């Protein structure tokens, strides 16, 4: 399957500050998820930061971690926030978004998230529980979040593209 790889597009200062932070923990099985949640119990209350790396693996980090640190500074197939519920016999995913202002992934990255969750033994929801639309303003160059279908730049009031245009993406996969 072919996916789009998203480069880091956030502030370089955050990239520099995050370069020494621990990378996100790859989780490839339900046991990995359970171990990670046991080591990070706050994630059951406040959620976690996630990326899907270029190998299609889910990587988890504590909620206040930067996505670029979680990804070890690399490109990603998806990034956002995730919340779990500790359930019997296994944890479940109750929320997952594409909210990452460092990578600004398009909502089309859902297939990568769904695949990573399935491979980790988690049943994904039917899609992002909250979808974020990121656009780069062609007038002022700022990246902004589209809210309530209002495609207008919050910085300069210029109209925003209806298509994702934040940065250069490339196709990866077989």
Backbone as a chain_set.jsonl record, in Angstrom:
{"seq": "XXXXXXXXXXXXXXXXXXXXXXXXXXXXXXXXXXXXXXXXXXXXXXXXXXXXXXXXXXXXXXXXXXXXXXXXXXXXXXXXXXXXXXXXXXXXXXXXXXXXXXXXXXXXXXXXXXXXXXXXXXXXXXXXXXXXXXXXXXXXXXXXXXXXXXXXXXXXXXXXXXXXXXXXXXXXXX", "coords": {"N": [[0.848, -1.182, 0.0], [0.469, 2.262, -0.694], [1.573, 5.243, 0.867], [1.557, 8.624, 2.122], [4.38, 10.451, 3.089], [5.062, 12.635, 5.681], [6.929, 15.516, 6.252], [8.631, 17.14, 9.01], [7.268, 20.238, 9.783], [7.146, 22.195, 11.595], [8.262, 24.715, 14.009], [11.766, 25.301, 13.926], [13.155, 25.709, 16.266], [11.764, 24.158, 18.144], [12.295, 21.634, 17.097], [15.089, 21.555, 17.527], [15.198, 21.742, 20.362], [13.974, 19.364, 20.966], [15.639, 17.395, 20.108], [17.225, 15.912, 21.856], [15.384, 14.586, 23.355], [13.659, 11.617, 24.47], [12.832, 9.105, 22.056], [9.643, 8.127, 20.687], [7.988, 5.184, 21.873], [8.046, 2.232, 20.057], [5.206, 0.334, 19.267], [4.123, -2.795, 18.619], [2.435, -4.814, 19.166], [-0.329, -6.045, 21.123], [0.55, -6.658, 23.668], [2.792, -4.966, 23.825], [1.475, -2.483, 23.854], [0.019, -2.693, 26.267], [2.157, -2.914, 28.074], [3.348, -0.41, 27.669], [1.302, 1.327, 28.525], [1.164, 0.538, 31.204], [3.603, 1.495, 32.104], [3.209, 4.158, 31.691], [0.922, 5.409, 33.15], [-0.534, 7.811, 33.288], [-1.385, 8.278, 30.728], [-3.806, 7.048, 30.42], [-5.564, 8.836, 31.45], [-4.991, 11.415, 30.406], [-4.322, 11.001, 27.757], [-2.14, 10.409, 24.908], [0.771, 11.18, 22.931], [1.226, 10.384, 19.536], [2.881, 8.885, 16.725], [2.928, 7.547, 13.423], [5.407, 5.721, 12.184], [7.765, 5.551, 9.387], [7.922, 2.877, 8.855], [5.452, 1.998, 9.343], [4.767, 1.558, 11.936], [3.179, 2.112, 15.065], [4.093, 4.64, 17.285], [4.442, 5.6, 20.597], [4.278, 8.255, 22.989], [4.527, 10.148, 26.047], [1.846, 12.463, 26.726], [2.576, 15.245, 26.69], [4.738, 15.339, 25.052], [6.716, 16.303, 22.232], [5.773, 15.841, 18.845], [7.802, 15.625, 16.946], [9.944, 14.745, 18.464], [8.946, 12.273, 19.317], [9.002, 10.981, 16.89], [11.689, 10.806, 16.424], [12.733, 12.892, 14.933], [12.288, 12.226, 12.304], [10.526, 11.79, 9.123], [6.976, 11.151, 8.972], [4.148, 8.898, 8.695], [1.794, 9.53, 9.806], [0.499, 11.559, 12.49], [-0.482, 12.609, 15.753], [-2.876, 12.791, 18.414], [-3.855, 10.474, 20.949], [-6.222, 8.592, 22.828], [-6.753, 6.2, 25.36], [-8.759, 3.566, 26.755], [-8.723, 1.724, 29.658], [-9.429, -1.474, 29.554], [-11.169, -4.619, 29.94], [-10.829, -7.529, 28.162], [-8.626, -6.151, 27.283], [-6.921, -3.012, 26.545], [-8.59, -0.236, 24.941], [-8.987, 1.944, 22.092], [-10.22, 5.124, 22.42], [-10.261, 7.699, 21.486], [-8.821, 9.328, 18.7], [-6.814, 11.535, 16.923], [-5.635, 13.719, 14.277], [-4.089, 15.756, 15.206], [-1.392, 17.535, 15.1], [0.749, 20.0, 15.247], [3.298, 20.139, 14.421], [3.739, 18.376, 12.317], [1.419, 18.547, 10.823], [-0.473, 16.732, 9.509], [-2.549, 15.612, 6.8], [-6.039, 14.697, 6.719], [-6.219, 12.445, 5.238], [-4.334, 10.67, 6.08], [-5.412, 8.746, 7.63], [-5.606, 5.993, 6.889], [-3.029, 4.986, 7.348], [-2.878, 5.251, 10.125], [-4.981, 3.572, 10.947], [-4.019, 1.086, 10.01], [-1.671, 0.826, 11.577], [-2.749, 0.741, 14.169], [-4.281, -1.604, 13.994], [-2.201, -3.488, 13.544], [-0.98, -3.313, 16.002], [-2.724, -4.662, 17.563], [-4.988, -3.374, 18.374], [-8.356, -2.291, 18.185], [-9.344, -0.063, 15.82], [-11.175, 3.083, 15.802], [-13.844, 4.094, 13.538], [-12.761, 6.092, 12.07], [-10.872, 9.19, 12.287], [-11.592, 10.564, 15.442], [-11.74, 13.227, 15.895], [-11.185, 15.431, 13.341], [-8.549, 17.308, 11.968], [-7.941, 20.121, 9.971], [-5.347, 21.369, 8.228], [-3.803, 24.178, 6.756], [-1.609, 26.056, 4.625], [-1.192, 29.45, 4.379], [-1.204, 31.167, 1.393], [-0.771, 33.802, 1.089], [0.484, 34.965, 3.408], [2.125, 32.971, 4.362], [1.869, 31.572, 6.745], [1.002, 28.695, 8.746], [-2.144, 27.422, 9.37], [-5.005, 26.387, 11.274], [-7.931, 25.107, 10.058], [-11.126, 25.987, 10.998], [-14.421, 25.0, 11.691], [-15.087, 24.809, 8.98], [-14.255, 27.186, 7.868], [-12.355, 28.627, 5.671], [-10.248, 30.652, 5.962], [-7.455, 32.644, 6.56], [-6.187, 33.014, 9.811], [-4.294, 34.839, 10.442], [-3.965, 36.802, 8.43], [-6.351, 37.149, 7.101], [-6.684, 36.225, 4.488], [-7.994, 34.131, 1.849], [-7.963, 30.574, 2.17], [-6.519, 27.596, 0.752], [-8.535, 24.951, -0.529], [-7.457, 22.498, -0.592], [-4.977, 20.35, 0.927], [-1.903, 21.887, 1.656], [0.449, 22.235, 3.053], [3.178, 21.425, 3.114], [5.913, 19.759, 1.443], [5.196, 16.552, 0.449], [5.897, 13.047, 0.163], [5.502, 10.014, -1.687], [5.481, 6.793, -0.231], [6.149, 3.31, 0.337], [4.951, 0.064, -0.85]], "CA": [[0.0, 0.0, 0.0], [1.221, 3.506, -0.788], [1.202, 6.27, 1.831], [2.292, 9.875, 2.019], [5.271, 10.74, 4.211], [4.995, 14.042, 6.061], [8.122, 16.025, 6.932], [8.377, 18.088, 10.089], [7.107, 21.598, 9.249], [7.011, 23.098, 12.738], [9.391, 25.602, 14.309], [13.066, 24.644, 14.077], [13.513, 25.792, 17.688], [11.185, 22.974, 18.803], [13.086, 20.494, 16.624], [16.38, 21.579, 18.232], [14.966, 21.423, 21.776], [13.491, 17.987, 21.068], [16.592, 16.441, 19.545], [17.748, 15.049, 22.919], [14.271, 13.934, 24.048], [13.524, 10.214, 24.072], [11.931, 8.797, 20.941], [8.446, 7.388, 21.047], [8.145, 3.735, 21.996], [7.314, 1.487, 19.03], [4.312, -0.698, 19.778], [3.785, -3.679, 17.503], [1.529, -5.865, 19.634], [-1.168, -5.669, 22.254], [1.41, -6.721, 24.85], [3.567, -3.718, 23.826], [0.568, -1.407, 24.276], [-0.248, -2.878, 27.696], [3.391, -2.574, 28.792], [3.54, 1.041, 27.598], [0.299, 1.943, 29.4], [1.56, 0.269, 32.592], [4.727, 2.387, 32.405], [2.738, 5.542, 31.497], [-0.491, 5.363, 33.552], [-1.205, 9.088, 33.019], [-1.952, 8.235, 29.377], [-5.206, 6.626, 30.499], [-6.342, 10.009, 31.84], [-4.782, 12.586, 29.542], [-4.008, 10.627, 26.388], [-0.737, 10.269, 24.536], [1.231, 11.636, 21.628], [1.589, 9.242, 18.702], [3.201, 9.008, 15.304], [3.108, 6.303, 12.676], [6.699, 5.925, 11.532], [7.819, 5.152, 7.981], [7.756, 1.418, 8.792], [4.053, 1.716, 9.621], [4.592, 1.229, 13.354], [2.697, 3.105, 16.015], [5.055, 5.019, 18.331], [3.738, 6.329, 21.645], [5.052, 9.06, 23.931], [3.636, 10.872, 26.97], [0.997, 13.492, 26.121], [3.223, 16.555, 26.508], [5.901, 15.175, 24.189], [6.622, 16.847, 20.876], [5.69, 14.803, 17.823], [9.104, 15.483, 16.286], [10.748, 13.905, 19.352], [8.356, 10.938, 19.234], [9.419, 10.428, 15.599], [13.152, 10.922, 16.31], [13.042, 13.886, 13.914], [12.068, 11.665, 10.97], [9.212, 11.927, 8.493], [5.972, 10.229, 9.517], [2.958, 8.628, 7.878], [0.691, 10.164, 10.53], [0.839, 12.058, 13.821], [-1.627, 13.195, 16.431], [-3.109, 12.47, 19.815], [-4.654, 9.261, 21.113], [-6.657, 8.284, 24.193], [-7.082, 4.796, 25.581], [-9.549, 3.156, 27.917], [-8.213, 0.475, 30.209], [-10.581, -2.367, 29.578], [-10.946, -6.04, 30.068], [-9.525, -8.08, 28.506], [-7.534, -5.359, 26.725], [-7.237, -1.586, 26.397], [-9.193, 0.137, 23.657], [-8.781, 3.315, 21.639], [-11.483, 5.851, 22.495], [-10.12, 8.906, 20.669], [-7.588, 9.475, 17.927], [-6.887, 12.707, 16.057], [-4.434, 14.041, 13.501], [-3.644, 17.048, 15.724], [0.047, 17.694, 15.252], [1.142, 21.248, 14.581], [4.655, 19.967, 13.911], [3.675, 17.653, 11.044], [0.208, 18.998, 10.122], [-0.885, 15.726, 8.529], [-3.89, 15.697, 6.23], [-6.948, 13.659, 7.21], [-6.029, 11.246, 4.414], [-3.372, 9.774, 6.721], [-6.145, 7.797, 8.465], [-5.307, 4.599, 6.535], [-1.787, 4.621, 8.033], [-3.211, 5.108, 11.549], [-5.797, 2.367, 11.074], [-3.14, -0.066, 9.852], [-0.78, 0.737, 12.733], [-3.551, 0.291, 15.311], [-4.585, -3.027, 13.773], [-0.985, -4.275, 13.759], [-0.698, -3.303, 17.443], [-3.746, -5.441, 18.249], [-6.052, -2.476, 18.851], [-9.427, -2.062, 17.225], [-9.456, 1.377, 15.589], [-12.509, 3.606, 15.516], [-14.13, 4.107, 12.099], [-11.987, 7.199, 11.497], [-10.465, 10.113, 13.343], [-12.717, 11.025, 16.251], [-11.734, 14.66, 15.574], [-10.306, 15.682, 12.199], [-7.956, 18.64, 11.884], [-7.584, 20.553, 8.622], [-4.256, 22.335, 8.241], [-3.513, 24.82, 5.471], [-0.626, 27.129, 4.61], [-1.714, 30.635, 3.701], [-0.321, 31.548, 0.288], [-0.521, 35.245, 1.183], [1.443, 35.319, 4.465], [3.006, 31.843, 4.619], [1.608, 30.931, 8.036], [0.17, 27.493, 8.787], [-3.293, 27.672, 10.236], [-5.971, 25.32, 11.448], [-9.25, 25.49, 9.555], [-12.151, 25.669, 11.99], [-15.821, 25.119, 11.281], [-15.188, 24.965, 7.531], [-13.932, 28.579, 7.533], [-11.055, 28.59, 5.007], [-9.716, 32.014, 5.973], [-6.264, 32.715, 7.403], [-6.394, 33.745, 11.054], [-3.233, 35.825, 10.571], [-4.075, 37.927, 7.487], [-7.695, 37.134, 6.521], [-6.711, 35.769, 3.091], [-8.633, 32.837, 1.636], [-7.071, 29.417, 2.22], [-6.76, 26.541, -0.228], [-9.418, 23.875, -0.086], [-6.628, 21.292, -0.582], [-3.822, 20.375, 1.819], [-0.777, 22.535, 0.98], [1.351, 22.679, 4.124], [4.573, 21.182, 2.798], [6.184, 18.737, 0.424], [5.016, 15.154, 0.88], [6.356, 12.099, -0.843], [4.903, 8.698, -1.581], [6.32, 5.705, 0.258], [5.447, 2.022, 0.411], [5.087, -0.811, -2.015]], "C": [[0.888, 1.239, 0.0], [0.659, 4.513, 0.22], [1.98, 7.53, 1.518], [3.132, 10.062, 3.275], [5.266, 12.242, 4.436], [6.297, 14.454, 6.744], [7.709, 16.915, 8.1], [8.335, 19.493, 9.488], [6.987, 22.636, 10.358], [8.261, 23.943, 12.945], [10.691, 24.824, 14.527], [13.559, 24.693, 15.52], [12.99, 24.577, 18.449], [11.946, 21.724, 18.37], [14.42, 20.414, 17.381], [16.211, 21.176, 19.698], [14.598, 19.959, 21.964], [14.52, 16.957, 20.641], [17.176, 15.503, 20.598], [16.651, 14.316, 23.688], [14.171, 12.477, 23.6], [12.526, 10.048, 22.93], [10.699, 8.085, 21.477], [8.724, 5.887, 21.057], [7.371, 3.042, 20.888], [6.451, 0.417, 19.692], [3.813, -1.518, 18.589], [2.831, -4.802, 17.9], [0.707, -5.327, 20.791], [-0.358, -5.706, 23.547], [2.273, -5.457, 24.958], [2.719, -2.55, 24.326], [0.318, -1.502, 25.777], [0.978, -2.525, 28.538], [3.594, -1.059, 28.816], [2.553, 1.758, 28.523], [0.631, 1.7, 30.878], [2.696, 1.203, 33.02], [4.335, 3.857, 32.333], [1.26, 5.639, 31.881], [-1.236, 6.682, 33.328], [-1.871, 9.104, 31.649], [-3.415, 7.8, 29.388], [-6.114, 7.79, 30.872], [-6.221, 11.119, 30.798], [-4.465, 12.257, 28.099], [-2.514, 10.589, 26.153], [-0.49, 10.926, 23.189], [1.565, 10.386, 20.826], [2.095, 9.726, 17.354], [3.119, 7.608, 14.719], [4.385, 6.521, 11.876], [6.672, 5.384, 10.102], [7.738, 3.64, 7.787], [6.31, 1.012, 9.076], [3.773, 1.349, 11.055], [4.048, 2.416, 14.123], [3.797, 3.359, 17.028], [4.292, 5.895, 19.317], [4.716, 7.083, 22.533], [4.066, 9.748, 24.873], [3.006, 12.091, 26.29], [1.716, 14.811, 25.844], [4.5, 16.484, 25.67], [5.65, 15.839, 22.837], [6.579, 15.69, 19.877], [7.042, 14.563, 17.151], [10.052, 14.662, 17.152], [10.257, 12.464, 19.281], [8.838, 10.226, 17.969], [10.931, 10.444, 15.397], [13.555, 11.875, 15.187], [12.761, 13.446, 12.491], [10.707, 12.053, 10.404], [8.268, 10.902, 9.123], [4.878, 9.984, 8.492], [1.732, 9.266, 8.5], [1.214, 10.619, 11.889], [-0.411, 12.656, 14.434], [-1.663, 12.824, 17.896], [-4.051, 11.28, 19.9], [-5.017, 9.098, 22.586], [-7.101, 6.832, 24.25], [-8.042, 4.66, 26.748], [-8.986, 1.822, 28.364], [-9.398, -0.456, 30.365], [-10.176, -3.807, 29.731], [-11.531, -6.707, 28.831], [-8.352, -7.226, 27.994], [-7.922, -3.887, 26.657], [-7.88, -1.334, 25.029], [-8.882, 1.597, 23.36], [-10.137, 4.013, 21.685], [-11.446, 7.157, 21.69], [-8.807, 8.843, 19.921], [-7.788, 10.636, 16.95], [-5.622, 12.788, 15.196], [-3.891, 15.408, 13.943], [-2.151, 17.023, 16.029], [0.444, 18.949, 14.505], [2.59, 21.202, 14.101], [4.685, 19.283, 12.551], [2.471, 18.058, 10.201], [-0.294, 17.984, 9.101], [-2.32, 15.945, 8.053], [-4.736, 14.552, 6.782], [-6.812, 12.366, 6.412], [-5.01, 10.287, 5.01], [-4.078, 8.716, 7.574], [-5.779, 6.345, 8.152], [-4.03, 4.122, 7.227], [-2.045, 4.401, 9.523], [-3.993, 3.81, 11.771], [-4.926, 1.104, 10.972], [-2.235, -0.265, 11.057], [-1.535, 0.247, 13.972], [-3.892, -1.19, 15.181], [-3.366, -3.896, 14.045], [-0.611, -4.344, 15.24], [-1.765, -4.049, 18.247], [-4.89, -4.619, 18.811], [-7.118, -2.317, 17.774], [-9.577, -0.55, 17.035], [-10.919, 1.813, 15.502], [-12.707, 3.647, 14.0], [-13.377, 5.211, 11.36], [-11.515, 8.071, 12.639], [-11.69, 10.552, 14.124], [-12.845, 12.545, 16.16], [-10.725, 14.855, 14.447], [-9.835, 17.125, 12.207], [-7.589, 18.934, 10.429], [-6.538, 21.65, 8.725], [-4.073, 22.891, 6.838], [-2.427, 25.866, 5.671], [-1.237, 28.275, 3.814], [-0.72, 31.036, 2.608], [-0.009, 33.039, 0.309], [0.559, 35.573, 2.207], [2.385, 34.187, 4.838], [2.778, 31.105, 5.922], [0.772, 29.664, 7.862], [-0.947, 27.759, 9.773], [-4.2, 26.45, 10.263], [-7.326, 25.837, 10.974], [-10.283, 25.059, 10.586], [-13.527, 25.928, 11.41], [-15.977, 25.38, 9.791], [-14.868, 26.361, 7.039], [-12.505, 28.624, 6.998], [-10.508, 29.996, 4.827], [-8.554, 32.039, 6.959], [-6.545, 33.556, 8.646], [-5.355, 34.846, 11.232], [-3.445, 37.036, 9.664], [-5.412, 38.02, 6.772], [-7.76, 36.748, 5.044], [-7.446, 34.427, 3.019], [-7.572, 31.732, 1.636], [-7.469, 28.399, 1.163], [-7.733, 25.514, 0.334], [-8.661, 22.548, -0.019], [-5.446, 21.464, 0.36], [-2.618, 20.926, 1.063], [0.326, 22.95, 1.967], [2.82, 22.502, 3.772], [4.704, 20.121, 1.72], [6.015, 17.347, 1.047], [5.591, 14.26, -0.212], [5.691, 10.757, -0.616], [5.929, 7.681, -1.118], [5.49, 4.428, 0.28], [5.576, 1.235, -0.868], [4.091, -0.525, -3.092]], "O": [[1.945, 1.249, 0.632], [-0.554, 4.624, 0.403], [2.941, 7.51, 0.749], [2.652, 9.856, 4.39], [5.444, 13.023, 3.502], [6.722, 13.815, 7.706], [6.572, 17.383, 8.165], [9.251, 19.894, 8.771], [6.754, 23.815, 10.092], [9.199, 23.889, 12.15], [10.707, 23.812, 15.227], [14.301, 23.81, 15.949], [13.689, 24.028, 19.301], [12.213, 20.848, 19.193], [14.827, 19.339, 17.821], [16.982, 20.37, 20.218], [14.88, 19.378, 23.011], [14.291, 15.758, 20.799], [17.585, 14.393, 20.259], [16.946, 13.513, 24.574], [14.555, 12.142, 22.48], [11.519, 10.752, 22.851], [10.711, 7.519, 22.57], [9.592, 5.397, 20.334], [6.16, 3.234, 20.776], [6.913, -0.312, 20.57], [3.168, -0.996, 17.68], [2.464, -5.638, 17.074], [1.017, -4.281, 21.361], [-0.562, -4.871, 24.427], [2.466, -4.933, 26.055], [3.181, -1.731, 25.119], [0.398, -0.496, 26.482], [0.85, -1.906, 29.594], [3.964, -0.491, 29.843], [2.932, 2.695, 29.225], [0.398, 2.575, 31.712], [2.739, 1.647, 34.167], [5.048, 4.714, 32.856], [0.425, 5.923, 31.023], [-2.46, 6.671, 33.19], [-2.818, 9.858, 31.429], [-4.175, 8.137, 28.48], [-7.32, 7.73, 30.629], [-7.223, 11.688, 30.364], [-4.35, 13.171, 27.282], [-1.721, 10.721, 27.085], [-1.414, 11.189, 22.42], [2.124, 9.432, 21.368], [1.776, 10.828, 16.907], [3.227, 6.613, 15.436], [4.445, 7.388, 11.005], [5.667, 4.824, 9.664], [7.508, 3.172, 6.672], [5.978, -0.173, 9.054], [2.681, 0.883, 11.379], [4.407, 3.566, 13.869], [4.373, 2.418, 17.574], [3.584, 6.819, 18.919], [5.826, 6.622, 22.796], [2.895, 9.912, 24.53], [3.594, 12.671, 25.378], [1.454, 15.431, 24.814], [5.251, 17.456, 25.59], [4.514, 15.921, 22.369], [7.268, 14.685, 20.049], [7.383, 13.426, 16.826], [10.893, 13.942, 16.613], [11.062, 11.537, 19.196], [9.056, 9.015, 17.977], [11.407, 10.127, 14.307], [14.598, 11.69, 14.559], [12.974, 14.219, 11.557], [9.849, 12.575, 11.116], [8.704, 9.921, 9.724], [4.701, 10.756, 7.549], [0.741, 9.517, 7.814], [2.235, 10.13, 12.373], [-1.291, 13.148, 13.728], [-0.636, 12.578, 18.529], [-4.924, 11.095, 19.053], [-4.228, 9.421, 23.474], [-7.73, 6.311, 23.33], [-8.121, 5.531, 27.615], [-8.795, 0.909, 27.561], [-10.264, -0.242, 31.214], [-8.999, -4.161, 29.662], [-12.685, -6.434, 28.5], [-7.196, -7.559, 28.255], [-9.105, -3.548, 26.704], [-7.725, -2.121, 24.095], [-8.559, 2.377, 24.256], [-11.095, 3.553, 21.064], [-12.488, 7.655, 21.265], [-7.803, 8.362, 20.446], [-8.795, 10.707, 16.246], [-4.676, 12.021, 15.376], [-3.302, 16.131, 13.139], [-1.719, 16.55, 17.081], [0.473, 18.965, 13.274], [3.054, 22.135, 13.445], [5.551, 19.572, 11.726], [2.506, 17.921, 8.978], [-0.517, 18.338, 7.943], [-3.181, 16.4, 8.805], [-4.199, 13.552, 7.257], [-7.244, 11.308, 6.868], [-4.837, 9.185, 4.491], [-3.414, 7.875, 8.181], [-5.654, 5.54, 9.074], [-3.957, 2.968, 7.649], [-1.497, 3.473, 10.118], [-3.688, 3.045, 12.686], [-5.084, 0.171, 11.759], [-2.046, -1.393, 11.513], [-1.016, -0.568, 14.734], [-3.8, -1.939, 16.153], [-3.478, -4.929, 14.704], [0.001, -5.315, 15.684], [-1.714, -4.066, 19.476], [-5.671, -5.107, 19.628], [-6.802, -2.219, 16.588], [-9.9, 0.164, 17.984], [-11.794, 1.013, 15.169], [-11.803, 3.264, 13.257], [-13.372, 5.236, 10.129], [-11.722, 7.75, 13.809], [-12.718, 10.879, 13.531], [-13.936, 13.088, 16.33], [-9.557, 14.491, 14.579], [-10.62, 18.047, 12.425], [-6.999, 18.096, 9.745], [-6.809, 22.731, 9.248], [-4.177, 22.161, 5.852], [-2.327, 26.484, 6.73], [-1.736, 28.079, 2.706], [0.467, 31.22, 2.879], [0.911, 33.493, -0.372], [1.456, 36.367, 1.925], [3.355, 34.414, 5.561], [3.438, 30.098, 6.178], [-0.055, 29.569, 6.955], [-0.718, 28.259, 10.874], [-4.152, 25.597, 9.377], [-7.803, 26.873, 11.435], [-10.311, 23.899, 10.998], [-13.765, 26.93, 10.736], [-16.893, 26.092, 9.377], [-15.179, 26.693, 5.895], [-11.551, 28.655, 7.775], [-10.326, 30.474, 3.707], [-8.662, 31.514, 8.067], [-7.072, 34.664, 8.552], [-5.522, 35.707, 12.095], [-3.15, 38.164, 10.057], [-5.592, 38.888, 5.917], [-8.801, 36.93, 4.412], [-7.51, 33.687, 4.001], [-6.448, 31.924, 1.172], [-8.623, 28.351, 0.736], [-7.745, 25.248, 1.536], [-9.164, 21.578, 0.548], [-4.966, 22.578, 0.571], [-2.335, 20.486, -0.051], [1.047, 23.916, 1.721], [3.634, 23.362, 4.108], [3.711, 19.653, 1.163], [6.637, 17.031, 2.061], [5.747, 14.675, -1.361], [5.356, 10.404, 0.515], [7.084, 7.695, -1.545], [4.26, 4.479, 0.244], [6.212, 1.662, -1.832], [4.096, -1.19, -4.129]]}, "num_chains": 1, "name": "protein.A"}
